Tab-separated table of N, CA and C in Angstrom:
chain	number	residue	atom	x	y	z
A	1	GLY	N	0.434	-38.100	-5.152
A	1	GLY	CA	0.169	-36.744	-4.989
A	1	GLY	C	-0.640	-35.916	-5.551
A	2	ASP	N	-1.798	-35.780	-5.432
A	2	ASP	CA	-2.744	-34.575	-5.833
A	2	ASP	C	-2.374	-33.378	-5.199
A	3	VAL	N	-1.789	-32.318	-5.776
A	3	VAL	CA	-1.373	-31.132	-5.328
A	3	VAL	C	-2.256	-30.029	-5.763
A	4	SER	N	-3.668	-30.442	-6.286
A	4	SER	CA	-4.504	-29.418	-6.896
A	4	SER	C	-5.056	-28.654	-5.765
A	5	ALA	N	-5.174	-29.141	-4.326
A	5	ALA	CA	-5.701	-28.363	-3.227
A	5	ALA	C	-4.873	-27.354	-2.821
A	6	PHE	N	-3.581	-27.366	-3.272
A	6	PHE	CA	-2.529	-26.236	-2.737
A	6	PHE	C	-2.567	-25.052	-3.793
A	7	VAL	N	-3.026	-25.212	-4.896
A	7	VAL	CA	-2.942	-24.121	-5.892
A	7	VAL	C	-3.796	-22.903	-5.323
A	8	PRO	N	-4.973	-23.099	-5.227
A	8	PRO	CA	-5.814	-21.826	-4.583
A	8	PRO	C	-5.208	-21.204	-3.209
A	9	THR	N	-4.660	-22.049	-2.359
A	9	THR	CA	-4.052	-21.405	-1.270
A	9	THR	C	-2.789	-20.573	-1.616
A	10	ASN	N	-2.017	-21.237	-2.433
A	10	ASN	CA	-0.776	-20.492	-2.832
A	10	ASN	C	-1.039	-19.288	-3.659
A	11	VAL	N	-2.127	-19.165	-4.575
A	11	VAL	CA	-2.386	-18.089	-5.303
A	11	VAL	C	-2.926	-17.094	-4.320
A	12	ILE	N	-3.612	-17.368	-3.385
A	12	ILE	CA	-4.304	-16.334	-2.374
A	12	ILE	C	-2.935	-15.827	-1.608
A	13	SER	N	-1.998	-16.722	-1.374
A	13	SER	CA	-0.778	-16.061	-0.278
A	13	SER	C	0.148	-15.340	-1.248
A	14	ILE	N	0.172	-15.533	-2.367
A	14	ILE	CA	1.031	-14.703	-3.411
A	14	ILE	C	0.336	-13.324	-3.654
A	15	THR	N	-1.019	-13.191	-3.817
A	15	THR	CA	-1.373	-12.162	-4.195
A	15	THR	C	-2.311	-11.370	-3.102
A	16	ASP	N	-2.062	-11.627	-1.938
A	16	ASP	CA	-2.769	-11.131	-0.890
A	16	ASP	C	-2.106	-9.737	-0.439
A	17	GLY	N	-2.566	-8.909	0.225
A	17	GLY	CA	-2.259	-7.542	0.856
A	17	GLY	C	-3.196	-7.017	1.759
A	18	GLN	N	-2.588	-5.781	2.431
A	18	GLN	CA	-3.432	-5.185	3.322
A	18	GLN	C	-3.582	-3.707	3.088
A	19	ILE	N	-5.001	-3.217	2.975
A	19	ILE	CA	-5.124	-1.651	2.787
A	19	ILE	C	-5.733	-1.250	4.023
A	20	PHE	N	-4.965	-0.152	4.557
A	20	PHE	CA	-5.436	0.309	5.834
A	20	PHE	C	-6.166	1.766	5.440
A	21	LEU	N	-7.365	1.592	6.024
A	21	LEU	CA	-8.029	3.047	5.832
A	21	LEU	C	-7.971	3.688	7.119
A	22	GLU	N	-8.375	5.079	6.959
A	22	GLU	CA	-8.127	5.796	8.307
A	22	GLU	C	-9.182	6.710	8.308
A	23	THR	N	-9.938	6.745	9.430
A	23	THR	CA	-11.087	7.690	9.685
A	23	THR	C	-10.913	9.216	9.633
A	24	ASN	N	-9.603	9.716	10.073
A	24	ASN	CA	-9.184	10.973	9.885
A	24	ASN	C	-8.901	11.445	8.331
A	25	LEU	N	-8.320	10.670	7.682
A	25	LEU	CA	-8.356	10.968	6.196
A	25	LEU	C	-9.687	11.114	5.623
A	26	PHE	N	-10.588	10.136	5.870
A	26	PHE	CA	-11.945	10.242	5.340
A	26	PHE	C	-12.783	11.532	5.731
A	27	ASN	N	-12.501	11.699	7.104
A	27	ASN	CA	-13.186	13.006	7.753
A	27	ASN	C	-12.594	14.103	7.099
A	28	SER	N	-11.390	14.257	6.486
A	28	SER	CA	-10.874	15.594	6.115
A	28	SER	C	-11.125	15.428	4.651
A	29	GLY	N	-11.914	14.666	4.064
A	29	GLY	CA	-12.270	14.805	2.534
A	29	GLY	C	-11.393	13.926	1.786
A	30	ILE	N	-10.320	13.201	2.236
A	30	ILE	CA	-9.485	12.137	1.051
A	30	ILE	C	-10.398	10.927	0.919
A	31	ARG	N	-10.594	10.721	-0.251
A	31	ARG	CA	-11.247	9.557	-0.566
A	31	ARG	C	-10.507	8.903	-1.788
A	32	PRO	N	-10.084	7.583	-1.799
A	32	PRO	CA	-10.348	6.796	-0.861
A	32	PRO	C	-9.358	7.093	0.400
A	33	ALA	N	-9.593	6.769	1.646
A	33	ALA	CA	-8.923	7.155	2.750
A	33	ALA	C	-7.994	6.149	3.156
A	34	VAL	N	-7.021	5.808	2.170
A	34	VAL	CA	-6.052	4.655	2.463
A	34	VAL	C	-4.755	5.420	2.936
A	35	ASN	N	-4.313	4.593	3.863
A	35	ASN	CA	-2.981	5.164	4.236
A	35	ASN	C	-1.857	4.378	3.529
A	36	PRO	N	-1.220	4.938	2.571
A	36	PRO	CA	-0.233	4.434	1.677
A	36	PRO	C	1.060	3.829	2.481
A	37	GLY	N	1.278	4.512	3.643
A	37	GLY	CA	2.465	4.282	4.414
A	37	GLY	C	2.655	2.854	4.990
A	38	ILE	N	1.268	2.415	5.327
A	38	ILE	CA	1.281	0.863	6.081
A	38	ILE	C	0.394	0.094	5.384
A	39	SER	N	-0.117	0.256	4.161
A	39	SER	CA	-0.667	-0.525	3.191
A	39	SER	C	0.373	-1.168	2.415
A	40	VAL	N	-0.026	-2.597	2.178
A	40	VAL	CA	1.300	-3.385	1.548
A	40	VAL	C	0.307	-4.273	0.567
A	41	SER	N	1.044	-4.621	-0.514
A	41	SER	CA	0.666	-5.534	-1.495
A	41	SER	C	2.034	-6.396	-1.741
A	42	ARG	N	1.777	-7.855	-1.960
A	42	ARG	CA	2.952	-8.635	-2.263
A	42	ARG	C	3.048	-8.572	-3.831
A	43	VAL	N	2.047	-8.254	-4.472
A	43	VAL	CA	2.242	-8.226	-6.099
A	43	VAL	C	2.852	-7.146	-6.546
A	44	GLY	N	2.659	-5.821	-5.905
A	44	GLY	CA	2.838	-4.600	-6.470
A	44	GLY	C	4.344	-4.422	-7.067
A	45	GLY	N	5.458	-4.597	-6.461
A	45	GLY	CA	6.819	-4.629	-7.079
A	45	GLY	C	6.910	-5.540	-8.260
A	46	ALA	N	6.475	-6.775	-8.055
A	46	ALA	CA	6.727	-7.761	-9.339
A	46	ALA	C	5.792	-7.459	-10.545
A	47	ALA	N	4.626	-6.713	-10.205
A	47	ALA	CA	3.890	-6.369	-11.366
A	47	ALA	C	4.207	-5.141	-12.157
A	48	GLN	N	5.052	-4.260	-11.331
A	48	GLN	CA	5.261	-2.968	-11.980
A	48	GLN	C	6.509	-2.966	-12.922
A	49	THR	N	6.214	-1.948	-13.959
A	49	THR	CA	7.397	-1.689	-14.774
A	49	THR	C	8.510	-0.819	-14.029
A	50	LYS	N	9.744	-0.680	-14.651
A	50	LYS	CA	10.711	-0.058	-13.951
A	50	LYS	C	10.658	1.491	-13.640
A	51	ILE	N	9.792	2.235	-14.696
A	51	ILE	CA	9.509	3.643	-14.598
A	51	ILE	C	8.407	3.618	-13.310
A	52	ILE	N	7.582	2.836	-13.138
A	52	ILE	CA	6.665	3.062	-12.177
A	52	ILE	C	7.207	2.781	-10.827
A	53	LYS	N	8.244	1.728	-10.774
A	53	LYS	CA	8.624	1.458	-9.576
A	53	LYS	C	9.673	2.794	-9.059
A	54	LYS	N	10.302	3.463	-10.010
A	54	LYS	CA	11.050	4.621	-9.665
A	54	LYS	C	10.225	5.688	-9.336
A	55	LEU	N	8.935	5.913	-9.912
A	55	LEU	CA	8.367	6.969	-9.606
A	55	LEU	C	7.662	6.871	-8.338
A	56	SER	N	6.965	5.578	-7.962
A	56	SER	CA	6.107	5.458	-6.807
A	56	SER	C	7.195	5.406	-5.609
A	57	GLY	N	8.380	4.953	-5.633
A	57	GLY	CA	9.265	5.189	-4.442
A	57	GLY	C	9.512	6.698	-4.128
A	58	GLY	N	9.620	7.630	-5.147
A	58	GLY	CA	9.434	8.993	-4.689
A	58	GLY	C	8.314	9.671	-4.183
A	59	ILE	N	7.145	9.007	-4.798
A	59	ILE	CA	5.800	9.297	-4.368
A	59	ILE	C	5.796	9.001	-2.810
A	60	ARG	N	6.015	7.743	-2.404
A	60	ARG	CA	5.880	7.225	-1.108
A	60	ARG	C	6.728	8.001	-0.190
A	61	THR	N	7.866	8.268	-0.662
A	61	THR	CA	8.769	9.212	0.312
A	61	THR	C	8.111	10.617	0.530
A	62	ALA	N	7.746	11.202	-0.435
A	62	ALA	CA	7.021	12.514	-0.390
A	62	ALA	C	5.762	12.715	0.419
A	63	LEU	N	5.051	11.433	0.465
A	63	LEU	CA	3.856	11.017	1.248
A	63	LEU	C	4.238	11.042	2.701
A	64	ALA	N	5.335	10.188	3.038
A	64	ALA	CA	5.835	10.025	4.306
A	64	ALA	C	6.314	11.213	5.078
A	65	GLN	N	6.895	11.984	4.198
A	65	GLN	CA	7.610	13.327	4.804
A	65	GLN	C	6.413	14.344	4.954
A	66	TYR	N	5.503	14.363	4.192
A	66	TYR	CA	4.413	15.307	4.250
A	66	TYR	C	3.706	14.888	5.633
A	67	ARG	N	3.115	13.445	5.798
A	67	ARG	CA	2.615	13.049	6.924
A	67	ARG	C	3.228	13.413	8.277
A	68	GLU	N	4.652	13.256	8.185
A	68	GLU	CA	5.470	13.505	9.345
A	68	GLU	C	5.240	15.078	9.708
A	69	LEU	N	5.605	15.775	8.587
A	69	LEU	CA	5.379	17.334	9.135
A	69	LEU	C	4.006	17.945	9.374
A	70	ALA	N	2.947	17.141	8.803
A	70	ALA	CA	1.624	17.515	9.224
A	70	ALA	C	1.302	17.066	10.532
A	71	ALA	N	2.011	15.824	11.078
A	71	ALA	CA	1.790	15.725	12.708
A	71	ALA	C	2.567	16.513	13.370
A	72	PHE	N	3.729	16.962	12.946
A	72	PHE	CA	4.910	17.614	13.634
A	72	PHE	C	4.133	19.166	14.005
A	73	SER	N	3.462	19.592	12.840
A	73	SER	CA	2.893	20.887	12.756
A	73	SER	C	1.475	21.031	13.890
A	74	GLN	N	1.210	19.920	14.192
A	74	GLN	CA	0.061	19.872	15.333
A	74	GLN	C	0.489	20.484	16.824
A	75	PHE	N	1.715	20.328	16.935
A	75	PHE	CA	2.293	20.719	18.280
A	75	PHE	C	2.248	22.168	18.533
């Protein structure tokens, strides 16, 4: 068994992620117009230091709360 053909496939599946862009963010002047709430990376947590993990968790929560309040205030 030659397993070299599996290496690129496994590397790609380990490092992939999805970045979701939103038109409404772009139109409101936010650049890049990335929605961090639904964008994901498989590398993120494993590649981050402890302090970055701690800080990013709080930022992610604050962004989610802001978006929720912004959506609610539209009513």
